[in-house]
PDB file of C-alpha atoms in Angstrom:
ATOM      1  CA  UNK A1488       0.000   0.000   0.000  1.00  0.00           C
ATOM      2  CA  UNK A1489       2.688   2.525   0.955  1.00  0.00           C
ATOM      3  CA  UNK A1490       4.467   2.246  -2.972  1.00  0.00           C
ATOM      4  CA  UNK A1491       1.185   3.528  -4.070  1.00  0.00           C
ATOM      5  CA  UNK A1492       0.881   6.324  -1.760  1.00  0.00           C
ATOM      6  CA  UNK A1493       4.331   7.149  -2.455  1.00  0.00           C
ATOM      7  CA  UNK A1494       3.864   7.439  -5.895  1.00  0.00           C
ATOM      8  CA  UNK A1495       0.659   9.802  -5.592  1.00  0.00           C
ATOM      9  CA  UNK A1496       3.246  12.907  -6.052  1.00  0.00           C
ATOM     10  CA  UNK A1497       4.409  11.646  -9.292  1.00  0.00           C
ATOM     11  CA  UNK A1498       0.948  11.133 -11.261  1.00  0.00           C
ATOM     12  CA  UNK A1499       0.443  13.252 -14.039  1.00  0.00           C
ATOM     13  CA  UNK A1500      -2.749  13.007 -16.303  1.00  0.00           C
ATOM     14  CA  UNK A1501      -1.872  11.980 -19.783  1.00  0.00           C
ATOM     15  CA  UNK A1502      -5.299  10.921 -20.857  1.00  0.00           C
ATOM     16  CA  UNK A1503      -5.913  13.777 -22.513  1.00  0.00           C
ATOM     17  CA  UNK A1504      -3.847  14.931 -25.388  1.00  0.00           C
ATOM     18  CA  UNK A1505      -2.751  18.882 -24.128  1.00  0.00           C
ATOM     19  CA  UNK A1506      -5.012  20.298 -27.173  1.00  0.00           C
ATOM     20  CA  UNK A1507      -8.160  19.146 -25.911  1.00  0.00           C
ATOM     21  CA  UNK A1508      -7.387  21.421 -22.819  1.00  0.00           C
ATOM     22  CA  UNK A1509      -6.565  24.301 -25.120  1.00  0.00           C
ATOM     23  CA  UNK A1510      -9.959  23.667 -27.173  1.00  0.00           C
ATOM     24  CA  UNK A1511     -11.951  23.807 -23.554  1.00  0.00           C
ATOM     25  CA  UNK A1512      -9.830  26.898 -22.743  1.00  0.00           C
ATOM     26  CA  UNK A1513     -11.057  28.778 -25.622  1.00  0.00           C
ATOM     27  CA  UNK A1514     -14.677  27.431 -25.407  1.00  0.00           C
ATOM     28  CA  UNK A1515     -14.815  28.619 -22.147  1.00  0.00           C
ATOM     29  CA  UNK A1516     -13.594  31.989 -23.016  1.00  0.00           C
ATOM     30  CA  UNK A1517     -15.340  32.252 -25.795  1.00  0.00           C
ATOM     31  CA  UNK A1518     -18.966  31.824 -23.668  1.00  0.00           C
ATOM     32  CA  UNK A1519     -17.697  33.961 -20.623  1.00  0.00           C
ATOM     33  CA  UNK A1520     -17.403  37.030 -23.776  1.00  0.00           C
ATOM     34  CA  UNK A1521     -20.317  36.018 -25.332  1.00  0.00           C
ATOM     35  CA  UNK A1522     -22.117  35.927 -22.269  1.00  0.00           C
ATOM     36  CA  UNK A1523     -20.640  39.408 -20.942  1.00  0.00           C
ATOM     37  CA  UNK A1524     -22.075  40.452 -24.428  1.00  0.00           C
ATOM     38  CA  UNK A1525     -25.213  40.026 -23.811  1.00  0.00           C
ATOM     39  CA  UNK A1526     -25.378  41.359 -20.750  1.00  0.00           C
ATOM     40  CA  UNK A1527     -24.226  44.635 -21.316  1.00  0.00           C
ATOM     41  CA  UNK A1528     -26.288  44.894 -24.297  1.00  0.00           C
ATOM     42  CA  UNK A1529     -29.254  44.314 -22.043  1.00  0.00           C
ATOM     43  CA  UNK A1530     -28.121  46.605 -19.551  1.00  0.00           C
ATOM     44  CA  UNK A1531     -27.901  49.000 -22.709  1.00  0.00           C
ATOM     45  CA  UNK A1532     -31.433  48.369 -23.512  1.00  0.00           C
ATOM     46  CA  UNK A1533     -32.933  48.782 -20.093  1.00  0.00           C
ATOM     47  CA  UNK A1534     -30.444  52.300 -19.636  1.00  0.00           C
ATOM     48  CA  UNK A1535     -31.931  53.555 -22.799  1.00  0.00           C
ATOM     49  CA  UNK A1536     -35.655  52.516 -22.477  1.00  0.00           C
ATOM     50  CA  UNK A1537     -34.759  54.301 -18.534  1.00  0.00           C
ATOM     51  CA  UNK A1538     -33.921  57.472 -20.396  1.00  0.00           C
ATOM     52  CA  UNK A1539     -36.711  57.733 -23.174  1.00  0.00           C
TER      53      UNK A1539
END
């Protein structure tokens, strides 16, 4: 049990090849903009309907 504990430190995760990461990455960033988008452009809309 212990050679299994002891080799908890050196486990890296290799399932995934590193562009899959770099794909979720950019997904990810790509919704948090889109998403930031559309709220300031509702926030926009409600401003100016505030002001007519």
């Amino acid at each position: 049990m212990q050679k299994y504990i002891d080799n908890l430190d050196d486990f890296e995760d290799d399932s995934r090849p590193p562009i899959v990461d770099w794909v979720e990455w950019l997904l990810v960033g790509i919704f948090d903009l889109a998403g930031a988008g559309a709220c300031a452009y509702i926030g926009y809309l409600l401003l100016r309907a505030c002001v007519l």
